[in-house]
Coordinates of N, CA and C in Angstrom, one line a residue:
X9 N 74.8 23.1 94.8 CA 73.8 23.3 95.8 C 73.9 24.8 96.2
X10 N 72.7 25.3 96.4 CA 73.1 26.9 96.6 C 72.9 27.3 98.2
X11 N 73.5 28.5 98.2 CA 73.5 28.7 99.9 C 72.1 28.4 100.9
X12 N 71.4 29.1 100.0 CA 69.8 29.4 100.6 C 69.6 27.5 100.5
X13 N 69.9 26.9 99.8 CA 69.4 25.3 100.2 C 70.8 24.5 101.3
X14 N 71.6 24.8 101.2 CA 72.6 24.2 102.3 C 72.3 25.0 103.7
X15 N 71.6 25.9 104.0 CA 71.0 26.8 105.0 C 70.1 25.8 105.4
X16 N 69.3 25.7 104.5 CA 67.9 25.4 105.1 C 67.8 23.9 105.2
X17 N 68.9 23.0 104.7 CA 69.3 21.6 105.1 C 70.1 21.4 106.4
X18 N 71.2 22.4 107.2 CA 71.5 22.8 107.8 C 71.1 23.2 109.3
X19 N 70.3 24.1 108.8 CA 68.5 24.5 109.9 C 67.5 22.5 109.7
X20 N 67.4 22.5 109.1 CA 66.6 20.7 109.5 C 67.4 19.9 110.2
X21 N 68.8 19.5 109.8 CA 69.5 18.7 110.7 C 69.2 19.1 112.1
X22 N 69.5 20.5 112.2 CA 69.8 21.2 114.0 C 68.6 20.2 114.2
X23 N 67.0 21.2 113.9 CA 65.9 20.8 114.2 C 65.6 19.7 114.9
X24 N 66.3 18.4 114.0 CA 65.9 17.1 114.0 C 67.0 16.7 115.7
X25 N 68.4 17.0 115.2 CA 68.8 16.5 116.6 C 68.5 17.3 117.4
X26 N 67.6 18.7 117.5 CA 67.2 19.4 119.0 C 66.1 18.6 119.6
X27 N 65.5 17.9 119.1 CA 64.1 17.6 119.3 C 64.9 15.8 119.6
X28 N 65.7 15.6 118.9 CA 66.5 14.1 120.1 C 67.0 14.3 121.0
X29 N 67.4 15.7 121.1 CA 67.9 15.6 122.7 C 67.0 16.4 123.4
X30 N 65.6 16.5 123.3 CA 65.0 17.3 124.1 C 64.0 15.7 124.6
X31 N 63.6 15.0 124.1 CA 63.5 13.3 123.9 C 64.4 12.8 124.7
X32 N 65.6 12.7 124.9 CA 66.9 12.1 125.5 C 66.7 12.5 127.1
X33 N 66.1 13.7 127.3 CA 66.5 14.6 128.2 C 65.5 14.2 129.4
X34 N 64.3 13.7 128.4 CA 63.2 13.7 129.0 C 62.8 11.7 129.1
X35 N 63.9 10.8 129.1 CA 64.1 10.0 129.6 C 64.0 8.8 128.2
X36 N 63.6 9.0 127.6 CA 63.9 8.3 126.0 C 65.0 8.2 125.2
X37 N 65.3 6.8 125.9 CA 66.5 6.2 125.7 C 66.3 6.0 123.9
X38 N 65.7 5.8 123.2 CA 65.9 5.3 121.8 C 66.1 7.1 121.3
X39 N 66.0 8.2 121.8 CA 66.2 9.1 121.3 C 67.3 9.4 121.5
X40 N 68.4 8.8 122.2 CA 70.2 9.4 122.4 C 70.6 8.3 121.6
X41 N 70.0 7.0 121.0 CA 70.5 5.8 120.4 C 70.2 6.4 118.6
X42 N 69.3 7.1 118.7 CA 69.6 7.9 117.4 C 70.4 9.1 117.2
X43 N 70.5 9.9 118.2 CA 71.9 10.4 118.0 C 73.3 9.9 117.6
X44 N 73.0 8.6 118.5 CA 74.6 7.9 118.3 C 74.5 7.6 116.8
X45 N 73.4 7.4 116.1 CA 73.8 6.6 114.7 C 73.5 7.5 113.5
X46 N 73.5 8.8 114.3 CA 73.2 10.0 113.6 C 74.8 10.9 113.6
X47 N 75.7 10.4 114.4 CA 77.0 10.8 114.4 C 78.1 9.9 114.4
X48 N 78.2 9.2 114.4 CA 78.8 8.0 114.9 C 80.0 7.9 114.1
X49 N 79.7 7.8 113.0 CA 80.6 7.8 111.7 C 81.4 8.8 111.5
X50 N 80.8 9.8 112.1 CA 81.7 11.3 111.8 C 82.6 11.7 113.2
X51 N 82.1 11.2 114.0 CA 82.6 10.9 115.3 C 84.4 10.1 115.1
X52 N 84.0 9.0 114.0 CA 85.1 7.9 114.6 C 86.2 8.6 113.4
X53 N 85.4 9.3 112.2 CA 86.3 9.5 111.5 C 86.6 10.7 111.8
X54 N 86.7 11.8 112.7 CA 87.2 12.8 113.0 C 88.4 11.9 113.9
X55 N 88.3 11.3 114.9 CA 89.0 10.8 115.9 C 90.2 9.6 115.2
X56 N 89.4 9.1 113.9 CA 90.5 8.1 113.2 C 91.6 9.1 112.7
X57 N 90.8 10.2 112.1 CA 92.4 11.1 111.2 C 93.3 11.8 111.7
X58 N 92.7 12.1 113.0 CA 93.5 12.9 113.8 C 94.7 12.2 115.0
X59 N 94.2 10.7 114.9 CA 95.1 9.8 116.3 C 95.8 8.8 115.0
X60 N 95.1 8.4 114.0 CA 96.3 7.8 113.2 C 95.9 6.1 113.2
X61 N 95.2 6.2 114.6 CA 94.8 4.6 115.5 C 93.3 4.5 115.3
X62 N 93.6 3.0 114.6 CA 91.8 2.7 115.0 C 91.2 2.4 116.3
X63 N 92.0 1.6 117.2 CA 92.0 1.4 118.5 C 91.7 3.1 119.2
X64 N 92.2 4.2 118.9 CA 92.2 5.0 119.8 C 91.3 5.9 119.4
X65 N 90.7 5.4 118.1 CA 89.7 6.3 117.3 C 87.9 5.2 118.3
X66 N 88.3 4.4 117.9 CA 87.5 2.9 118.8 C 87.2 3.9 120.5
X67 N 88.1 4.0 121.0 CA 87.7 4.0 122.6 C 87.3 5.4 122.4
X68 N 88.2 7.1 122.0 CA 87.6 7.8 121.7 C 86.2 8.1 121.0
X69 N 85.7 7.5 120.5 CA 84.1 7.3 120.3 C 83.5 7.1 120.9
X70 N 83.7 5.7 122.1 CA 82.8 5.7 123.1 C 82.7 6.7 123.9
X71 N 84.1 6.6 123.9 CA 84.2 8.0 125.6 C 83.6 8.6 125.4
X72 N 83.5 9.6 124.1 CA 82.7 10.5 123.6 C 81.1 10.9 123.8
X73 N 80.5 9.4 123.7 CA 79.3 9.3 123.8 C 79.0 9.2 124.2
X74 N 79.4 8.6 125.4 CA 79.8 8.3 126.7 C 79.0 9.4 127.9
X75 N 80.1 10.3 127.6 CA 80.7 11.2 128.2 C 79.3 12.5 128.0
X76 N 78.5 12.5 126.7 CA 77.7 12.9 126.1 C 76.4 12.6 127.1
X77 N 76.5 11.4 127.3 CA 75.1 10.7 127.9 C 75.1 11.3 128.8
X78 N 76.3 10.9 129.9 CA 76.2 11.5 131.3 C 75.6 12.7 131.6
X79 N 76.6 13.6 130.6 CA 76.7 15.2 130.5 C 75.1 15.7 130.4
X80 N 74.2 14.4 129.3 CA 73.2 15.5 128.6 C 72.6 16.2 129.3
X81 N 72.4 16.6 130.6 CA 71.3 17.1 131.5 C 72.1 18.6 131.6
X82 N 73.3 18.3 131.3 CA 73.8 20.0 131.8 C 74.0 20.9 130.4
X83 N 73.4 20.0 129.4 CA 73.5 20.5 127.7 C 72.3 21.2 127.7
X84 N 72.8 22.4 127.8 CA 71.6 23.7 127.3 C 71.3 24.4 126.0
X85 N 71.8 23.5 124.9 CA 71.4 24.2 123.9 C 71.4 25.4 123.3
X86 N 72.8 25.7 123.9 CA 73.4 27.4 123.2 C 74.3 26.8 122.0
X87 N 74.7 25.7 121.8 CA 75.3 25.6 120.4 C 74.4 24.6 120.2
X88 N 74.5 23.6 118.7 CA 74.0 22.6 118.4 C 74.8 21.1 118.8
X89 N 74.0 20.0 118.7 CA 74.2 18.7 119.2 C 75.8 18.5 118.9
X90 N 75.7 18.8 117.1 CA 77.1 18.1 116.8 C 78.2 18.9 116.8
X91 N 78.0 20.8 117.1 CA 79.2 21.1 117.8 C 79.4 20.6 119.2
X92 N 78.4 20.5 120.2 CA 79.2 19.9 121.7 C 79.6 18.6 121.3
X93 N 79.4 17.7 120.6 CA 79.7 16.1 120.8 C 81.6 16.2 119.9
X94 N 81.8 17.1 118.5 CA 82.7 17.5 118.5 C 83.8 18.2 119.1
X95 N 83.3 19.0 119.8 CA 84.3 19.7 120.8 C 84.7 18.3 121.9
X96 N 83.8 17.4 122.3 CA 84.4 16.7 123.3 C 85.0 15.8 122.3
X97 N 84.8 15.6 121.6 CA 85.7 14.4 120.6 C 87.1 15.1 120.1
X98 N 87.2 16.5 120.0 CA 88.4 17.0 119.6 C 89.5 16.6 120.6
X99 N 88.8 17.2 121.8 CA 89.5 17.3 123.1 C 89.9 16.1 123.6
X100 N 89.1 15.0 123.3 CA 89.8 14.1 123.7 C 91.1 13.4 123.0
X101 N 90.8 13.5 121.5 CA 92.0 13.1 120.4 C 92.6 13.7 120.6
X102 N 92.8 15.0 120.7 CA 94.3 16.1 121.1 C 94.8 15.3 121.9
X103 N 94.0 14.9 123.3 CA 94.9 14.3 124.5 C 95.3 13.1 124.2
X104 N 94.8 12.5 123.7 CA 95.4 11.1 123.4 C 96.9 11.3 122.1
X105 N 96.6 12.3 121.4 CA 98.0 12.5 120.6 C 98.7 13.0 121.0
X106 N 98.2 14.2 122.4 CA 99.9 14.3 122.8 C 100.1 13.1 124.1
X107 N 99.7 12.3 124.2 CA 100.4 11.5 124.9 C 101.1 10.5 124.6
X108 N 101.3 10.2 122.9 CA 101.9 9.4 121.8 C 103.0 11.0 121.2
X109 N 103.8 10.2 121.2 CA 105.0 10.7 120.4 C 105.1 11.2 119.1
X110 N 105.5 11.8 118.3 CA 104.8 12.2 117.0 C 105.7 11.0 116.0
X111 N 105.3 10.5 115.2 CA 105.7 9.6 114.3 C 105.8 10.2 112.8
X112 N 107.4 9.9 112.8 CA 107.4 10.4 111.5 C 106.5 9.4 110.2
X113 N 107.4 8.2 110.4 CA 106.9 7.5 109.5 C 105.4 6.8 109.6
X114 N 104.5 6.7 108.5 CA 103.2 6.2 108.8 C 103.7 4.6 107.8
X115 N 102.7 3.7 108.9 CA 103.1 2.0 109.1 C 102.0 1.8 107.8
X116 N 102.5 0.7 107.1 CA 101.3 0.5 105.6 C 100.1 0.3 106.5
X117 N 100.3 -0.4 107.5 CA 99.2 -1.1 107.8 C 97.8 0.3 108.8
X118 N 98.3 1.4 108.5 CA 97.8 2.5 108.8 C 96.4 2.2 108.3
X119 N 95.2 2.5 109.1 CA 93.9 2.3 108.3 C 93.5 3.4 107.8
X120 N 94.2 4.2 107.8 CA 93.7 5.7 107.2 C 94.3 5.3 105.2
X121 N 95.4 4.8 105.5 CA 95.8 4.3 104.5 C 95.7 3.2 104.0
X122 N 95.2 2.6 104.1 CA 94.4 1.5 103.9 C 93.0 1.6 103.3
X123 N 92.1 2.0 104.1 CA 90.5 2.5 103.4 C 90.9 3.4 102.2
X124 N 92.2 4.8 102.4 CA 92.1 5.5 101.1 C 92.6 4.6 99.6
X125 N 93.7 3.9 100.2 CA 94.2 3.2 98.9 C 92.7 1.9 98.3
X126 N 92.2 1.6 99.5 CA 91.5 0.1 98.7 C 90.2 1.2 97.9
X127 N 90.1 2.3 98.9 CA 88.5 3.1 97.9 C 89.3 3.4 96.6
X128 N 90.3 4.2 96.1 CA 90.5 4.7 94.8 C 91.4 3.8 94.2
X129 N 92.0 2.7 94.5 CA 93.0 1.7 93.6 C 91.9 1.0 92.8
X130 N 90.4 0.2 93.2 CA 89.7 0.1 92.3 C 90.0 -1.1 91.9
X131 N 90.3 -1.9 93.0 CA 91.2 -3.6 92.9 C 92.1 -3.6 91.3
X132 N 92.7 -2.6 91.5 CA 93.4 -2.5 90.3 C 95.4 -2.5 91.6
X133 N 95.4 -3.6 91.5 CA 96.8 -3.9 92.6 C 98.0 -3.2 91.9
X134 N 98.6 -2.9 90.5 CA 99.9 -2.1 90.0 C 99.1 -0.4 90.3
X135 N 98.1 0.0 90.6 CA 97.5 1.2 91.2 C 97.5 1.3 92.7
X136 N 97.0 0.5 93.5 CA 96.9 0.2 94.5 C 98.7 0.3 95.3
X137 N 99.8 0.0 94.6 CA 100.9 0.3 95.0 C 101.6 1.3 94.9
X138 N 101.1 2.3 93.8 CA 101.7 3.6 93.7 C 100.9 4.4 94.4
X139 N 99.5 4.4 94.7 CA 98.6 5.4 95.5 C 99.0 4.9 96.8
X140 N 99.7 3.5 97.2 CA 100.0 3.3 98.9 C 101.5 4.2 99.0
X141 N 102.2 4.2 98.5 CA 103.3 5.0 98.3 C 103.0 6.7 98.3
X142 N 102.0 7.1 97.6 CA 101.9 8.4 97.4 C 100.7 9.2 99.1
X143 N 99.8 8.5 99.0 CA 99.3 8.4 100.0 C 100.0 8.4 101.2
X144 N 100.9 7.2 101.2 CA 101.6 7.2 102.5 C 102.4 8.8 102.9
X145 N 102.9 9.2 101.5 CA 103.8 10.4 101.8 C 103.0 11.7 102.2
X146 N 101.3 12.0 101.6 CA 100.6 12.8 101.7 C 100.7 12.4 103.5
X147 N 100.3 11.4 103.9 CA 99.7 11.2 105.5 C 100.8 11.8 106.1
X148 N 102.1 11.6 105.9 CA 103.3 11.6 106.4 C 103.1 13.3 106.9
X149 N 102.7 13.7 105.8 CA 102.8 15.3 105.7 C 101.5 15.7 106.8
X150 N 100.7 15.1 106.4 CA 99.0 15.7 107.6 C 99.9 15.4 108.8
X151 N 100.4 14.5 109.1 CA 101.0 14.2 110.4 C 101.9 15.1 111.4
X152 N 102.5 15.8 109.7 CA 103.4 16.9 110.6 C 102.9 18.2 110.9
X153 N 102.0 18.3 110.3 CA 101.1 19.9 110.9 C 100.7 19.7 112.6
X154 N 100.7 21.0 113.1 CA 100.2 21.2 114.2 C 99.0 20.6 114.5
X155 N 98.4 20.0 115.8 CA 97.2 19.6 116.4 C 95.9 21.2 115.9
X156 N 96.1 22.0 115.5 CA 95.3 23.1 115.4 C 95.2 23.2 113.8
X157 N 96.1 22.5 113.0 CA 95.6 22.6 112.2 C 95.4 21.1 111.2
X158 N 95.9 20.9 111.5 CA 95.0 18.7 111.7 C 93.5 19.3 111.7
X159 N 93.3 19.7 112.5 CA 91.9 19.9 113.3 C 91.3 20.4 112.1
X160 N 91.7 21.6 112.0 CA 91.1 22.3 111.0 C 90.7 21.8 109.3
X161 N 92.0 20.9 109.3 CA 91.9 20.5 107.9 C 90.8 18.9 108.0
X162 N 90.8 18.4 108.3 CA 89.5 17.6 108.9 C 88.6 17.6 108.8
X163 N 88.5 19.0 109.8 CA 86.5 19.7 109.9 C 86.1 19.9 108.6
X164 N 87.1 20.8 107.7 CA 86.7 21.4 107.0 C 86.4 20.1 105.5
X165 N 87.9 20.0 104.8 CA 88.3 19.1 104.1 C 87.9 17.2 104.1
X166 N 87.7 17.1 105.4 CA 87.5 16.0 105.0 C 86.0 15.4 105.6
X167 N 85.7 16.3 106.9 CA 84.0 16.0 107.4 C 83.4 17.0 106.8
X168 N 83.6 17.9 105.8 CA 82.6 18.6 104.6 C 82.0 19.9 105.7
X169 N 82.6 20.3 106.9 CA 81.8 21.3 107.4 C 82.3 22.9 106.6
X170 N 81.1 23.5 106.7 CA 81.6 24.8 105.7 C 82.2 25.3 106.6
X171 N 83.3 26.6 106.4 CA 84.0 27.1 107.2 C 83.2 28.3 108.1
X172 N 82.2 28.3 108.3 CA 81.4 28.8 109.2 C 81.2 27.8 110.1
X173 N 80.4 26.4 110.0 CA 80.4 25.7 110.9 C 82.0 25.3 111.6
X174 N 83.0 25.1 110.9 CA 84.1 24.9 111.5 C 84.2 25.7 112.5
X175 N 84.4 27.2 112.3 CA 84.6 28.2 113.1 C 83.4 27.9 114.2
X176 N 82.2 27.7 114.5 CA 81.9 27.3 115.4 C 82.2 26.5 116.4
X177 N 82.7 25.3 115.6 CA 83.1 24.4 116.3 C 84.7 24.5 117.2
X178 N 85.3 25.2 117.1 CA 86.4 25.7 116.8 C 86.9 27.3 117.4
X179 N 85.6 27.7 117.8 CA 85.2 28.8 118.3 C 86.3 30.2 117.9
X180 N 86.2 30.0 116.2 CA 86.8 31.4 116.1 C 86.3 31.8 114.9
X181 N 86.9 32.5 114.1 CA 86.3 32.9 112.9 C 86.4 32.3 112.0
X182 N 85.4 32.8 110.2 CA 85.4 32.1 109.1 C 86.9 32.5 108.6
X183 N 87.2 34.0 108.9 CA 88.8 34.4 108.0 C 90.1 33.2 108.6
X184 N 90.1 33.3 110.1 CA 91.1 32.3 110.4 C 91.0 30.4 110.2
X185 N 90.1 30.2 109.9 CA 89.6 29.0 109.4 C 90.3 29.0 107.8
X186 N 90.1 30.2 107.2 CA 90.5 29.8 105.7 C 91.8 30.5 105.7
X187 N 92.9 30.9 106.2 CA 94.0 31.1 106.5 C 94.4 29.5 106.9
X188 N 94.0 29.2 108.0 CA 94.8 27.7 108.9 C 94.1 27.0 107.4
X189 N 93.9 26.7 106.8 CA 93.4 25.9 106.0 C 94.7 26.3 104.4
X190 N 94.9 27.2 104.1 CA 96.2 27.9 103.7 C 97.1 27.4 104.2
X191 N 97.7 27.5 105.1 CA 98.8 27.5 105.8 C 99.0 25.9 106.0
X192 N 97.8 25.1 106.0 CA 98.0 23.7 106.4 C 98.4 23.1 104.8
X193 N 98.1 23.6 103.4 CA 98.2 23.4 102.4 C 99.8 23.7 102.1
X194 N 100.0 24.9 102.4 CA 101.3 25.2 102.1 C 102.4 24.5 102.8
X195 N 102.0 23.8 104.0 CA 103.0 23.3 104.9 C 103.3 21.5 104.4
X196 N 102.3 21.2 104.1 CA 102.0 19.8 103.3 C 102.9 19.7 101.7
X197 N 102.7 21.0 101.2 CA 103.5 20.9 100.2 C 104.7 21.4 99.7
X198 N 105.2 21.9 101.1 CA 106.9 22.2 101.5 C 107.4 20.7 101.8
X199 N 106.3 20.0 102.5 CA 106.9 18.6 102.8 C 107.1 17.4 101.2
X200 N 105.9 17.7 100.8 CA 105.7 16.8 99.7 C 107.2 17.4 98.9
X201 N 107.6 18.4 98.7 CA 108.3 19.1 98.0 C 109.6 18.4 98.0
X202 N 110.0 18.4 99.6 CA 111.0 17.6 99.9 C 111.1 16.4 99.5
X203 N 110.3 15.6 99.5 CA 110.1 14.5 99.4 C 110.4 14.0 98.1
X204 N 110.0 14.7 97.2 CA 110.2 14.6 95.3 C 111.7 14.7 95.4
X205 N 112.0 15.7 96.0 CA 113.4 16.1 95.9 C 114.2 15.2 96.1
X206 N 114.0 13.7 97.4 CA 114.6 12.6 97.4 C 114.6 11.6 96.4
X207 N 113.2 11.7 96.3 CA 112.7 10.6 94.8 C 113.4 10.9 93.5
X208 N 113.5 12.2 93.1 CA 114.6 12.7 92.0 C 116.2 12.5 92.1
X209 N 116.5 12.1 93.3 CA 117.5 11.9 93.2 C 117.9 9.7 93.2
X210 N 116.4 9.5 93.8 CA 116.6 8.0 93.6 C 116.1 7.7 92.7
X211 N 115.7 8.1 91.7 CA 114.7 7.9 90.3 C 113.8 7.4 90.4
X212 N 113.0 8.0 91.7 CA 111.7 7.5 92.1 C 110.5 8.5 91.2
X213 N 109.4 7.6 91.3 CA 108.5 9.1 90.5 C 108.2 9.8 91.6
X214 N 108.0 11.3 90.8 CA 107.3 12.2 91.7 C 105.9 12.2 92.4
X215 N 105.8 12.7 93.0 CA 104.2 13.2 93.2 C 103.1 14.4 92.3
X216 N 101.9 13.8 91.9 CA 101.4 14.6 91.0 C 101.0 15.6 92.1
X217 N 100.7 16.7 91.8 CA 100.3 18.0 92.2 C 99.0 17.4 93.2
X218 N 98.1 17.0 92.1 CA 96.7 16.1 92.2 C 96.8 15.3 93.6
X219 N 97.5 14.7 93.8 CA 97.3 13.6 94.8 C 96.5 14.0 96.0
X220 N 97.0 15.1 96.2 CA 96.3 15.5 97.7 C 94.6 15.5 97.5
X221 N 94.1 16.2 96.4 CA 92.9 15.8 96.0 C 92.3 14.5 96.0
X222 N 92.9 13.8 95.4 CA 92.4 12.3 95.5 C 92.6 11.9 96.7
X223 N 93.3 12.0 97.9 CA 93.4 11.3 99.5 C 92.4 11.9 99.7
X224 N 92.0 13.4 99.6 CA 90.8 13.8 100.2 C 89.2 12.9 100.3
X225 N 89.3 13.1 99.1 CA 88.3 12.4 98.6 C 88.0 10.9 98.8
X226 N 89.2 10.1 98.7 CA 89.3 8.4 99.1 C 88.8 8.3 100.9
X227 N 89.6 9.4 101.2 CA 89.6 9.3 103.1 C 88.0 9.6 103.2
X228 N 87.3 10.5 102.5 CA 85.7 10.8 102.4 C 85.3 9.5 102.7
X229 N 85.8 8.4 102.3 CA 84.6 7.2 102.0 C 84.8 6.5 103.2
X230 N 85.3 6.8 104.3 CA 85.5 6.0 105.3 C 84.7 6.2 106.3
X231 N 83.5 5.5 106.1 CA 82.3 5.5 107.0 C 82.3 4.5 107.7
X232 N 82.4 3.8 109.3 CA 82.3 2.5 109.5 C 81.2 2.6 109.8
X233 N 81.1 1.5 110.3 CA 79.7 0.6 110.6 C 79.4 1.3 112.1
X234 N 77.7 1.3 112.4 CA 77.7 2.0 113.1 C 77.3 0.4 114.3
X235 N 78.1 1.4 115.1 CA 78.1 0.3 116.7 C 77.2 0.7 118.0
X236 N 76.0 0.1 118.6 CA 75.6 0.5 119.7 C 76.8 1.1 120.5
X237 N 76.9 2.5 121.8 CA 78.0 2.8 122.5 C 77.1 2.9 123.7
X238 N 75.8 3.3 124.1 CA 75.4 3.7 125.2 C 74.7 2.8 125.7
X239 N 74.8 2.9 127.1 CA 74.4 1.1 128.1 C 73.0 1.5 127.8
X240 N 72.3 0.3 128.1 CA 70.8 0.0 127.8 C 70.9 0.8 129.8
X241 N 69.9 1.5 130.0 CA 69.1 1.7 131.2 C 68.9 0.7 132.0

């Protein structure tokens, strides 16, 4: 896809949700109920990868949209729809993760790990147990990066925003966006690194290089279902 068409797909999206919340604003409730199902999914999976919790990904969503409804009268339209609804969804998952303890180990029953293993195992179950193992160690690693750059590797990496939009959202630049995106790679695979280093000594297999590629991509596919969040009037 070339610039000049990711531009101008980019420019329509805005378009479409300025003219929902200019609709919303002006008392048409089915026009903030398509917002919600116009974000919803990117909403829960920004909030799923960053809190670890589906329960905390769950309530952070509403809040979110919540919090959105109330707000919309004081939303003037100097950034776009799904930078404000992101900035309040960041801000709320930061707070909810530092109020949890940092966890080294991630639990199988982790749904982050769960959706990635059941999308690329391919009901293939002797696959399914080595990508829950490898996976598990990749999460382990996202886990230990800073809340700033969690953040970053998310926006970018896993909700597909180019690093222009990140930096919007994010409110700094495209160079420091692809630096923390560096630095969150290199920190991942000082961890992963260690980790082999145990496995080599228990005659465990290693980790392919690749793996991190493939959680990207498997975590991609975790779209839920979209749920009414804003009270009927």
């Amino acid at each position: 896809m070339s610039q000049e068409t990711r531009i101008t797909e980019a420019q329509r999206r805005g378009a479409e949700a300025a003219e929902l919340v200019a609709r919303a604003k002006a008392g048409d409730s089915t026009a903030f109920d398509e917002l919600v199902r116009k974000y919803r999914a990117r909403v829960y999976s920004l909030a799923l990868h960053l809190t670890g919790q589906a329960s905390d990904a769950d309530d952070i969503t509403q809040d979110a949209f919540l919090k959105a409804y109330h707000k919309l009268p004081e939303f003037e339209g100097r950034s776009e729809f799904f930078t404000w609804i992101y900035r309040i969804t960041l801000h709320r998952a930061l707070n909810a993760k530092r109020d949890r303890k940092r966890r080294r180990a991630v639990p199988l029953d982790d749904p982050r790990l769960v959706a990635a293993v059941a999308v690329d195992a391919d009901g293939d179950p002797e696959r399914a147990a080595q990508l829950r193992d490898r996976y598990r160690a990749l999460l382990e690693a996202f886990d230990q990066l800073t809340p700033l750059l969690q953040t970053t590797v998310v926006l970018t990496t896993l909700q597909g925003l180019s690093y222009k939009e990140a930096a919007v959202v994010l409110d700094t630049t495209e160079g420091t966006i692809a630096w923390r995106i560096h630095e969150a790679r290199r920190k991942m695979s000082a961890y992963l690194e260690s980790l082999d280093a145990g496995r080599a000594r228990t005659k465990r297999r290693p980790m392919s290089d690749s793996a991190i590629f493939r959680l990207e991509k498997a975590l991609q596919q975790l779209v839920p279902s979209v749920a009414a969040v804003v009270p009927t009037p």
